[in-house]
Short mmCIF file of C-alpha atoms (C1' of nucleotides) in Angstrom, two decimals:
data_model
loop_
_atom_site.label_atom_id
_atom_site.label_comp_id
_atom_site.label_asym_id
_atom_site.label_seq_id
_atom_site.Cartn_x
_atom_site.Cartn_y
_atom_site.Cartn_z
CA UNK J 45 50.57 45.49 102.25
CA UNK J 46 49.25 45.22 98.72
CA UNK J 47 51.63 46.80 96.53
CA UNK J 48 51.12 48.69 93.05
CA UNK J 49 53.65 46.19 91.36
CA UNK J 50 51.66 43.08 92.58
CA UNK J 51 48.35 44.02 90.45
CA UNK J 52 47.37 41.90 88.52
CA UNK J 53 43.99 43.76 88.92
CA UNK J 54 42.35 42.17 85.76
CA UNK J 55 40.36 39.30 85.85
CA UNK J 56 41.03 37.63 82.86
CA UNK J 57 43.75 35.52 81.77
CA UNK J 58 46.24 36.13 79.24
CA UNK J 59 46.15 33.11 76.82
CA UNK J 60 47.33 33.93 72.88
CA UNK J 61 45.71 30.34 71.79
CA UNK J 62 42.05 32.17 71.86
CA UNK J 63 42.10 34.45 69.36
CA UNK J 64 40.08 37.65 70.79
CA UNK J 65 41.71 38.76 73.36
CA UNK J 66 41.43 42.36 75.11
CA UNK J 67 42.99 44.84 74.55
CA UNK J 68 44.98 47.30 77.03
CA UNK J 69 42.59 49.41 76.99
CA UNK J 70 39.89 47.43 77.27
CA UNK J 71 41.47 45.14 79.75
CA UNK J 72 41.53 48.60 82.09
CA UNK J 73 38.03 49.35 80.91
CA UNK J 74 36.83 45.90 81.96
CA UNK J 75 38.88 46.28 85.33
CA UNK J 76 37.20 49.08 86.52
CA UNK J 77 33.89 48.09 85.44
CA UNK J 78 34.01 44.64 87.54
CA UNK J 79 35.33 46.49 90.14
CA UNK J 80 32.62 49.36 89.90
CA UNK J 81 30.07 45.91 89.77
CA UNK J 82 31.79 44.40 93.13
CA UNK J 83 31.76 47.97 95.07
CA UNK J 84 28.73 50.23 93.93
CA UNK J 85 26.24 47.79 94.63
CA UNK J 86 27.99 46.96 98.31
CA UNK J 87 27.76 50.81 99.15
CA UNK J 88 24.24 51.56 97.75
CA UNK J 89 23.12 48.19 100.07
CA UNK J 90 25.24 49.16 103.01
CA UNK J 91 23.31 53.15 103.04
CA UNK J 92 19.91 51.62 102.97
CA UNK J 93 20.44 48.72 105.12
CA UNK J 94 22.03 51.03 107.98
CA UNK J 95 19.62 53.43 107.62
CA UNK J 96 16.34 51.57 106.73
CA UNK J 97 16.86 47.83 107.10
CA UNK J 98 15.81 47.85 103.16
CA UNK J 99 18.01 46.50 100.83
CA UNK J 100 17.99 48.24 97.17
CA UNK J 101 16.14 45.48 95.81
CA UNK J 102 13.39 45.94 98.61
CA UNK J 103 13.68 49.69 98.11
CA UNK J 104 12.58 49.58 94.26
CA UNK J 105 9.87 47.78 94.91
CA UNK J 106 8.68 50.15 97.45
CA UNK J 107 9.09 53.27 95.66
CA UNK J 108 7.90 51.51 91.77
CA UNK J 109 4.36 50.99 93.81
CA UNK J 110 4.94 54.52 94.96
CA UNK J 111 4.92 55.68 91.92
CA UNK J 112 2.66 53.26 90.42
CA UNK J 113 -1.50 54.44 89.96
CA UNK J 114 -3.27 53.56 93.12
CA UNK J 115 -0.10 52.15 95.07
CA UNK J 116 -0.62 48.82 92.99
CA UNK J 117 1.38 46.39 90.48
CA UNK J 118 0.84 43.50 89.36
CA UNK J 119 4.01 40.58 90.43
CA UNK J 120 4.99 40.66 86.88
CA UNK J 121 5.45 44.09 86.06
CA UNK J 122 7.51 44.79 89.67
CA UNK J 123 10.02 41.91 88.48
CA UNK J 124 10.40 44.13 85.32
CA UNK J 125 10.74 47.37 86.91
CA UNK J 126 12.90 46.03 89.77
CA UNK J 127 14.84 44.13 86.97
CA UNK J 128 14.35 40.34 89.09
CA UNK J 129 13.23 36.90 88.55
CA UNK J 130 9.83 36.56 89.62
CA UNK J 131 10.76 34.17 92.40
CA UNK J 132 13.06 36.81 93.77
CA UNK J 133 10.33 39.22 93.70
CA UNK J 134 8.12 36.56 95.63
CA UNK J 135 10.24 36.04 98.26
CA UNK J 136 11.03 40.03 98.40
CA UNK J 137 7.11 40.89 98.40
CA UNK J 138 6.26 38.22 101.48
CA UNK J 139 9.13 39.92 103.55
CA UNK J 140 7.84 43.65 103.11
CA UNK J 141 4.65 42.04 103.77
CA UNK J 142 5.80 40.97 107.20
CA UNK J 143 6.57 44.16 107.72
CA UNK J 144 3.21 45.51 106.54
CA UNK J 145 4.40 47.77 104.07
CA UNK J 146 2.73 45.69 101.27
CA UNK J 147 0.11 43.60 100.15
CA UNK J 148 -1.21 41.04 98.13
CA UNK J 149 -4.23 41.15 96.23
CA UNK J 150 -6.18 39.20 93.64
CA UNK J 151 -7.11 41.47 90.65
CA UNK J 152 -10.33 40.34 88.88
CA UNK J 153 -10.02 41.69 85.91
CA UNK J 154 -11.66 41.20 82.77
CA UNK J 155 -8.68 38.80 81.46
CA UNK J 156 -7.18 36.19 84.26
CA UNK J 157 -6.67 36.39 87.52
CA UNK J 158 -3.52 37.64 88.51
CA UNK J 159 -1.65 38.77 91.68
CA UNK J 160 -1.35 42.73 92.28
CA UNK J 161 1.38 43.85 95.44
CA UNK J 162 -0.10 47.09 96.76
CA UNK J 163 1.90 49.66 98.76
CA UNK J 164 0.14 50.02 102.49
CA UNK J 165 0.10 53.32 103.94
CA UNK J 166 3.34 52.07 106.75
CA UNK J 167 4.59 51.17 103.32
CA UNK J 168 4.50 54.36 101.91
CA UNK J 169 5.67 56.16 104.84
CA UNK J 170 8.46 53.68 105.17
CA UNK J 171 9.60 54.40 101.61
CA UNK J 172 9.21 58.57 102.26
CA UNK J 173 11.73 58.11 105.00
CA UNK J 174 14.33 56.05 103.30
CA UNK J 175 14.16 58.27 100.25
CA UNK J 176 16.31 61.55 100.93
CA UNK J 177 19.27 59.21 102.51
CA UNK J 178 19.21 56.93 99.43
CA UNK J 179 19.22 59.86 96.90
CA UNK J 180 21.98 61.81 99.01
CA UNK J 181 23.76 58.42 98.34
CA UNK J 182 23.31 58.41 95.00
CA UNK J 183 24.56 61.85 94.55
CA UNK J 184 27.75 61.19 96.56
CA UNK J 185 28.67 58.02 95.42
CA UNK J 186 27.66 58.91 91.47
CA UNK J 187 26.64 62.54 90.13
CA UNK J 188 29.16 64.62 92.63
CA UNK J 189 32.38 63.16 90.81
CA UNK J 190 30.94 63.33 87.72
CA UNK J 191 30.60 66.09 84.82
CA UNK J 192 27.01 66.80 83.20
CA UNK J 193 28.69 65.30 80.37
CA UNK J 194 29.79 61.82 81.74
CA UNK J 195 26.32 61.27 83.23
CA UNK J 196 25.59 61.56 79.70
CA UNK J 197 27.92 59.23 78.71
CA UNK J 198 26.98 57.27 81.47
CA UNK J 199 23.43 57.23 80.42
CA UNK J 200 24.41 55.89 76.88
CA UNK J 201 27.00 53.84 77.62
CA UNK J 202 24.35 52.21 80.22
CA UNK J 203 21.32 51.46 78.19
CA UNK J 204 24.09 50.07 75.38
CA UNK J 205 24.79 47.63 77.87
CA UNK J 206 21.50 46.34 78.55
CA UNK J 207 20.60 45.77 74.98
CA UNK J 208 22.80 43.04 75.41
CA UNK J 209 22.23 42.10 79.16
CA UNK J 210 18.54 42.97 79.30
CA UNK J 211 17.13 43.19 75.84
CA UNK J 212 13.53 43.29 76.84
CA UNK J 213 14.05 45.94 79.04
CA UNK J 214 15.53 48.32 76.51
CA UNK J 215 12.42 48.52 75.26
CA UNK J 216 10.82 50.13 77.75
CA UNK J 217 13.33 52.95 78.13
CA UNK J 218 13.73 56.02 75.00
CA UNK J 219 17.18 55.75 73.95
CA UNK J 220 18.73 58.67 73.43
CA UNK J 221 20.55 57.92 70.11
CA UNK J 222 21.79 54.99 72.05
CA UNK J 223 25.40 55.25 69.99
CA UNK J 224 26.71 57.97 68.66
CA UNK J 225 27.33 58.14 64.56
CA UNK J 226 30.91 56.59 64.61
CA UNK F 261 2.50 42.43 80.21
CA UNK F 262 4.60 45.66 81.07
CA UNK F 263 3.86 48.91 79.01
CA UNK F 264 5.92 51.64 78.01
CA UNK F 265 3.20 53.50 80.15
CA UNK F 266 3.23 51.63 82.96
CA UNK F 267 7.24 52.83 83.78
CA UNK F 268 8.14 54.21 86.47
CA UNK F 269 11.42 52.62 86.14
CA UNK F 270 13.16 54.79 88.76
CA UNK F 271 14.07 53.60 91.95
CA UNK F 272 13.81 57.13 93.67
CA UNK F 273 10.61 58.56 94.98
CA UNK F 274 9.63 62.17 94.08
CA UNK F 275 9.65 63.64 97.46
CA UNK F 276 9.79 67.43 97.15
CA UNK F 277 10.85 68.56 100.62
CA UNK F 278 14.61 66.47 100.20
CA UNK F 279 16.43 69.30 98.96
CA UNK F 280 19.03 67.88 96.35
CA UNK F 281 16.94 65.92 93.90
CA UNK F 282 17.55 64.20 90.91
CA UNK F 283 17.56 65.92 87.87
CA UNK F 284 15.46 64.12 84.87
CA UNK F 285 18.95 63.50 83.23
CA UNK F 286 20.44 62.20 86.16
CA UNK F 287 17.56 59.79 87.11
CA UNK F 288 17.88 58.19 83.78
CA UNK F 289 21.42 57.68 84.14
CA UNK F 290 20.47 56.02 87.67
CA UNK F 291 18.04 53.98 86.09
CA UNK F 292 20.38 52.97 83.56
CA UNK F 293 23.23 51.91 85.81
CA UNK F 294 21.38 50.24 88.44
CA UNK F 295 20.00 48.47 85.91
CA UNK F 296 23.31 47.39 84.52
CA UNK F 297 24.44 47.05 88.01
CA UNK F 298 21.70 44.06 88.08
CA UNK F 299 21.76 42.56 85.03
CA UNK F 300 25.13 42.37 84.31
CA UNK F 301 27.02 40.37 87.13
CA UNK F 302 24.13 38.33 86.92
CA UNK F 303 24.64 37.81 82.90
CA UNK F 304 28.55 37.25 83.82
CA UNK F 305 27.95 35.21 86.58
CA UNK F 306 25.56 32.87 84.85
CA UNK F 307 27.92 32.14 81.64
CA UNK F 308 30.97 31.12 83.97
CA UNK F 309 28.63 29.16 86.36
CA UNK F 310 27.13 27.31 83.27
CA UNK F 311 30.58 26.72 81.48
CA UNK F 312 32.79 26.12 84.23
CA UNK F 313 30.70 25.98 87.59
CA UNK F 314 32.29 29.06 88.82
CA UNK F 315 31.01 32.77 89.64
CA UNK F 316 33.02 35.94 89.13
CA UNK F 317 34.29 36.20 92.02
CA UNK F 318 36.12 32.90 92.35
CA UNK F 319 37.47 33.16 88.32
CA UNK F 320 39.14 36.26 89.57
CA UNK F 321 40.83 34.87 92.66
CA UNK F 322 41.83 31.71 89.83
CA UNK F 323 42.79 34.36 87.51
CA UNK F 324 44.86 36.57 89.93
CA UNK F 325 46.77 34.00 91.50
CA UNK F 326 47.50 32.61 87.93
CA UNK F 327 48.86 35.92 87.11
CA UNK F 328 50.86 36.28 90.32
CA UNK F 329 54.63 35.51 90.75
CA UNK F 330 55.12 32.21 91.80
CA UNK F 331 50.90 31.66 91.43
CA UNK F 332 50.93 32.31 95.53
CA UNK F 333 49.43 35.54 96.53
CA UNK F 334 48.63 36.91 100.63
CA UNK F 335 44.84 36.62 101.42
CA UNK F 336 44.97 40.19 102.22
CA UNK F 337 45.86 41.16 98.63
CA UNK F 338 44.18 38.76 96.90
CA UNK F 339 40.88 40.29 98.88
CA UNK F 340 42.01 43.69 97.71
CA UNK F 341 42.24 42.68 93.90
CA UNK F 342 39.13 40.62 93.75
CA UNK F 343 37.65 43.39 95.65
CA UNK F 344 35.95 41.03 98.19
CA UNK F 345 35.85 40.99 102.20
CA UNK F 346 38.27 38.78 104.09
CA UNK F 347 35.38 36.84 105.10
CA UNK F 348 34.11 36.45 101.36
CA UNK F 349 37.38 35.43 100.46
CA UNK F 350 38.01 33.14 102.77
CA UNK F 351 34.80 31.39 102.11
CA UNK F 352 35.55 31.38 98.75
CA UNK F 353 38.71 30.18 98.99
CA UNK F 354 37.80 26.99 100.68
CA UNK F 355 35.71 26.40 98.35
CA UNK F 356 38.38 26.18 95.85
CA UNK F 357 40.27 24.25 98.64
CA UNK F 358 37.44 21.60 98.08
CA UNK F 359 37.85 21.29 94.37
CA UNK F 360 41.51 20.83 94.83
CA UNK F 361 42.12 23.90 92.79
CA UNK F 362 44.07 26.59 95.29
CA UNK F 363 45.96 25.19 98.52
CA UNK F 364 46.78 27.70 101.76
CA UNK F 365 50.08 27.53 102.64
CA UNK F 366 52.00 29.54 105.73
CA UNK F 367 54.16 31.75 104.51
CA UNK F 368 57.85 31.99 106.74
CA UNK F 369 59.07 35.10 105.57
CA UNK F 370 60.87 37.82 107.70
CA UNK F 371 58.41 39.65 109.37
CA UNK F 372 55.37 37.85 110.55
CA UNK F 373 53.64 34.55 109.38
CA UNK F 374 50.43 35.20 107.04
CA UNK F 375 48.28 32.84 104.84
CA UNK F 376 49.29 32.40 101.27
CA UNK F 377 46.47 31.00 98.88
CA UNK F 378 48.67 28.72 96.17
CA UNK F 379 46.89 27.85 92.86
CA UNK F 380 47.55 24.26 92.43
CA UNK F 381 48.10 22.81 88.71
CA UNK F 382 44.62 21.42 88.60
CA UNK F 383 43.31 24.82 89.40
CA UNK F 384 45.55 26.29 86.68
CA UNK F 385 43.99 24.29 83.98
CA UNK F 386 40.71 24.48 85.25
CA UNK F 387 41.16 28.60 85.01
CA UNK F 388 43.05 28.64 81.38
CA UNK F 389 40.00 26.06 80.33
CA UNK F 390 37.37 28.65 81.81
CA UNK F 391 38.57 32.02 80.65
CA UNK F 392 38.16 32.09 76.73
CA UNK F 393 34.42 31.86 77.33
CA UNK F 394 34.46 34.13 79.52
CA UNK F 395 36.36 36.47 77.01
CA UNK F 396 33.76 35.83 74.37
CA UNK F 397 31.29 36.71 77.04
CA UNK F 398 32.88 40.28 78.01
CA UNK F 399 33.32 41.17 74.59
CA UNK F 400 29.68 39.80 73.69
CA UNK F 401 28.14 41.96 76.47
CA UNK F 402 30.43 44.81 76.75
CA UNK F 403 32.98 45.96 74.12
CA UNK F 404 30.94 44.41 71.03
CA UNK F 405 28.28 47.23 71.55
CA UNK F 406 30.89 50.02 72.16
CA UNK F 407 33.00 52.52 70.68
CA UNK F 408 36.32 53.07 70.99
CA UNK F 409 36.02 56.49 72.50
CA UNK F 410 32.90 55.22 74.88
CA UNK F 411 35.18 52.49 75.77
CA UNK F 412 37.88 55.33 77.20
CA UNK F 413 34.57 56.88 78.79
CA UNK F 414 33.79 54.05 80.52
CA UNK F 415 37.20 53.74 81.67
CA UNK F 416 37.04 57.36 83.22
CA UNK F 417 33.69 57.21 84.59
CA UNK F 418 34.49 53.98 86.67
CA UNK F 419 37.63 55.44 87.86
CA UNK F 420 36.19 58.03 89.09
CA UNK F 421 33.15 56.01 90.53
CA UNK F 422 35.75 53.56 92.84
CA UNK F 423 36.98 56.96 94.46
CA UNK F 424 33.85 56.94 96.42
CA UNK F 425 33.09 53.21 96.43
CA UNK F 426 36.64 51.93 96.88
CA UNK F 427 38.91 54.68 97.66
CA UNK F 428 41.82 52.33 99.01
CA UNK F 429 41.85 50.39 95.38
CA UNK F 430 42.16 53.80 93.20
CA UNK F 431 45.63 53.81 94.55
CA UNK F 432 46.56 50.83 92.79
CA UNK F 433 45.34 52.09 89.49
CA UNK F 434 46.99 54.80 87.50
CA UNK F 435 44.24 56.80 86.23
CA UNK F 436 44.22 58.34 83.36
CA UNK F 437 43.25 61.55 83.79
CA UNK F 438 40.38 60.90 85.87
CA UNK F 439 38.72 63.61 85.04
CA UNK F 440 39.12 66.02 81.95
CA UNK F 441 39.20 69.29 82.44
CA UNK F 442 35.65 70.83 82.50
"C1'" DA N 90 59.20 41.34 131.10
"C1'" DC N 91 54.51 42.38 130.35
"C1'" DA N 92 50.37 44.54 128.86
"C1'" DC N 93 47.99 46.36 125.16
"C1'" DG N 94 46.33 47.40 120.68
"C1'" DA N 95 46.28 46.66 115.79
"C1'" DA N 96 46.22 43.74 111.80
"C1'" DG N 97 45.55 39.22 109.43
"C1'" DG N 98 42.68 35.56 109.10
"C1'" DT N 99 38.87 32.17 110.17
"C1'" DT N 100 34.42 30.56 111.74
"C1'" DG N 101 29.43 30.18 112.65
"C1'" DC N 102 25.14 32.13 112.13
"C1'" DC N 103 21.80 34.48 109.61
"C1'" DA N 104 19.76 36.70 105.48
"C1'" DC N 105 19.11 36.71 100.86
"C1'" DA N 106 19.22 34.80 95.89
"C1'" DT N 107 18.92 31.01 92.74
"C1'" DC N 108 17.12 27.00 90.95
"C1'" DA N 109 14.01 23.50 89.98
"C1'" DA N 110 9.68 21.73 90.91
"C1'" DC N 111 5.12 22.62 91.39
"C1'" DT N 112 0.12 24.70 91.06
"C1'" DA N 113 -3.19 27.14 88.60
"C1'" DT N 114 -5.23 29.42 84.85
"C1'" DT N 115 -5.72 30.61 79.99
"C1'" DG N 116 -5.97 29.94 75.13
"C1'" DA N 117 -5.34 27.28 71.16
"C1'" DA N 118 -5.42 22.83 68.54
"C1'" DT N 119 -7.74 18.74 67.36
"C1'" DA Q 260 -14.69 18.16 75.05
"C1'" DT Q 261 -9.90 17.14 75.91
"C1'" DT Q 262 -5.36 17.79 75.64
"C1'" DC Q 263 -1.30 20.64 75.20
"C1'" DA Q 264 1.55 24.48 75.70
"C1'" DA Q 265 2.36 28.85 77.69
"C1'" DT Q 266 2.16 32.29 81.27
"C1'" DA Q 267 1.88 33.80 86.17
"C1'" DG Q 268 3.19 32.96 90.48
"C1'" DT Q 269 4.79 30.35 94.70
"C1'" DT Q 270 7.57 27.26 97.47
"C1'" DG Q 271 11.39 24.75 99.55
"C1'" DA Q 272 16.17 23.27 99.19
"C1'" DT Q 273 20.62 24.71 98.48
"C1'" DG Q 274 24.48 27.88 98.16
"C1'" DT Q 275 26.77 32.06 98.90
"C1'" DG Q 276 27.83 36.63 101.17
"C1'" DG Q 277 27.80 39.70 105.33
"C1'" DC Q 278 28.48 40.36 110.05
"C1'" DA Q 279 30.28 39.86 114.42
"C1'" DA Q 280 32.94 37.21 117.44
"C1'" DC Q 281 37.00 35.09 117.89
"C1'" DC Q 282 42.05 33.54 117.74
"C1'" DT Q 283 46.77 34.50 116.73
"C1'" DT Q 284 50.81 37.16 115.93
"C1'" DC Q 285 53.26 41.18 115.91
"C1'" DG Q 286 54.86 45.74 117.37
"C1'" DT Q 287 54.91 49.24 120.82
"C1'" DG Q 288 55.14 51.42 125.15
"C1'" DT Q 289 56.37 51.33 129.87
#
DNA sequence: ACACGAAGGTTGCCACATCAACTATTGAAT
DNA sequence: ATTCAATAGTTGATGTGGCAACCTTCGTGT
C-alpha cells in the first residue's frame, strides 16, 4: 500500500542550479492543483458519460446553442465558448450530428459565408435531460464543500489564471476586480 | 468574431424544474474553472511536449520516481501519486520503457512479487534537463499572477475539491485546515 | 490440500484529441 | 486584374487514455 512517507506527491524536481524554484507552499499549492486538473475533469466526464453518453466537451456545445438566439452558432464562436481548437470542435459537431442533435448550416450573410451548428429539437431535448444530473454533479463535486466565500475566491483566483492560459478569453468575461489591492 | 454579447459562456442550461440550480455567483465560478480546467493542462502539456517531448503525466511519473528512495517506486503507488489509472500508467510507462528512460523490474521482497518501475540514468537526466522549463512555466501561468494569500486559497480550495474527486489521495496530504471555520 | 476471492498488473480495442495539411473565401496591396 | 496574406473550417493520420477482459499471485476458509 501507498504510504504517507513515500509521497513525493509533487511533480517537480528539486534542482538548486535553476534559480526559481517553488516554494513550500507553493509546491503544495501546485500539488493540489495538478491533482485537482488530473481528477475533476475525470469525474465531471465519468457523470455525463454514464448518464448521457456526452462527454463535457459535447455537453457545452449542446447547452452554448441552447442558450444561443435561435439554437444557432457559428463554428467559431462554439470553439470560443467551449474553450477548443476549431478542429476539435469539427470533429465534436459531426458526432452530435450523427446523433441528430445538431446541424450544419451555411449562413449567407451580408459578409462571407460561414458555417453556423444549430441545435435540433432531439438536440435540445437531449441536452434538457442531461442537465439536472450534470448540475447535481457540479454541486457535489464543487459548491457543497465549499464556503460562499471560496467560490469567490475560486472565481478570482480562476479568471487570474486564464489571463495567462487564455488571454483572449478573459475578455469576454467581467472581472470582478480580478486581484485584490495587495 | 465572438462578442461580449454573444456569451453564454456557461456550460449549464437554465432548466427551471431541476430543483438545486446554480446561483449567478456560482455559475461564474463554474465557468471560470472549467475553463481553467481546459486551458491549463493543455497550456502545461504543450510547453513540456514542445521542450522535452513529454506530457504531464509522464514528467510526473519521471519526477516521482526521481524523488523516490532508491529511484524505484511500485506501479500501484506510482499510479496513486501521478493520479492516473493502472491502465494509464502502464501505458505510459512503456512508453518510457521505449525511450530507455524507466525499466520494470520484479521486486522479491517478503510478501508477494509486484512490478517496480526503475528510472534509469538516461531517464534521470532527461527529467533534471526537462523540469526548469517546466518551473518557469508553473510560475509563468500560475504563481506569477497570484498573491500570497490567494496562493494559500488555492491550496484550501483544491484540498477540499480532491475530497470528492479523489478521496483515497486526501489521505496522503496533510491539509491544512481544510476548511476555516465559517 | 483445494477452492475461492481479492488485489496487482497488463493487454487489446475503441473513442477522442492533436497536429499538420488542405480547401475556400475575403480583403488588401500593387 | 493578380497576387498575397489572413481567416474559417475540414480532414486524415497519429497518439494517448479509458474500459473491460484477462492472467497471476496471494491469502483465507474449509
Amino acid at each position: 500500500m501507498f504510504k504517507v512517507s513515500d509521497r513525493v506527491f509533487c511533480s517537480v524536481v528539486s534542482d538548486p542550479t535553476s534559480a526559481p524554484w517553488l516554494s513550500d507552499d507553493e509546491q503544495r499549492a501546485w500539488m493540489a492543483l495538478t491533482t485537482v486538473l488530473t481528477t475533476l475533469p475525470a469525474a465531471i466526464d465519468a457523470q455525463l458519460k454514464r448518464d448521457s453518453g456526452l462527454n463535457f466537451f459535447e455537453y457545452t456545445i449542446l447547452s452554448s446553442l441552447a442558450q444561443a438566439p435561435g439554437r444557432a452558432l457559428r463554428m467559431n464562436s462554439l470553439a470560443h465558448l467551449a474553450a477548443g481548437s476549431p478542429s476539435r470542435l469539427s470533429h465534436a459537431v459531426s458526432r452530435l450530428e450523427g446523433h441528430g442533435w445538431v446541424a450544419r448550416r451555411n449562413t449567407e450573410s451580408p459578409e462571407g459565408r460561414w458555417v453556423e451548428a444549430v441545435l435540433t429539437d432531439a438536440g435540445a431535448t437531449a441536452v434538457a435531460a442531461a442537465a439536472p444530473a450534470h448540475v447535481r454533479e457540479a454541486r457535489r463535486l464543487v459548491f457543497d464543500g465549499l464556503t460562499a466565500e471560496q467560490v469567490e475566491q475560486l472565481t478570482r483566483i480562476g479568471y487570474q489564471l486564464l489571463r495567462a492560459t487564455a488571454p483572449h478569453l478573459t475578455a469576454c468575461m467581467e472581472v470582478p476586480g480580478a486581484r485584490p489591492p495587495t
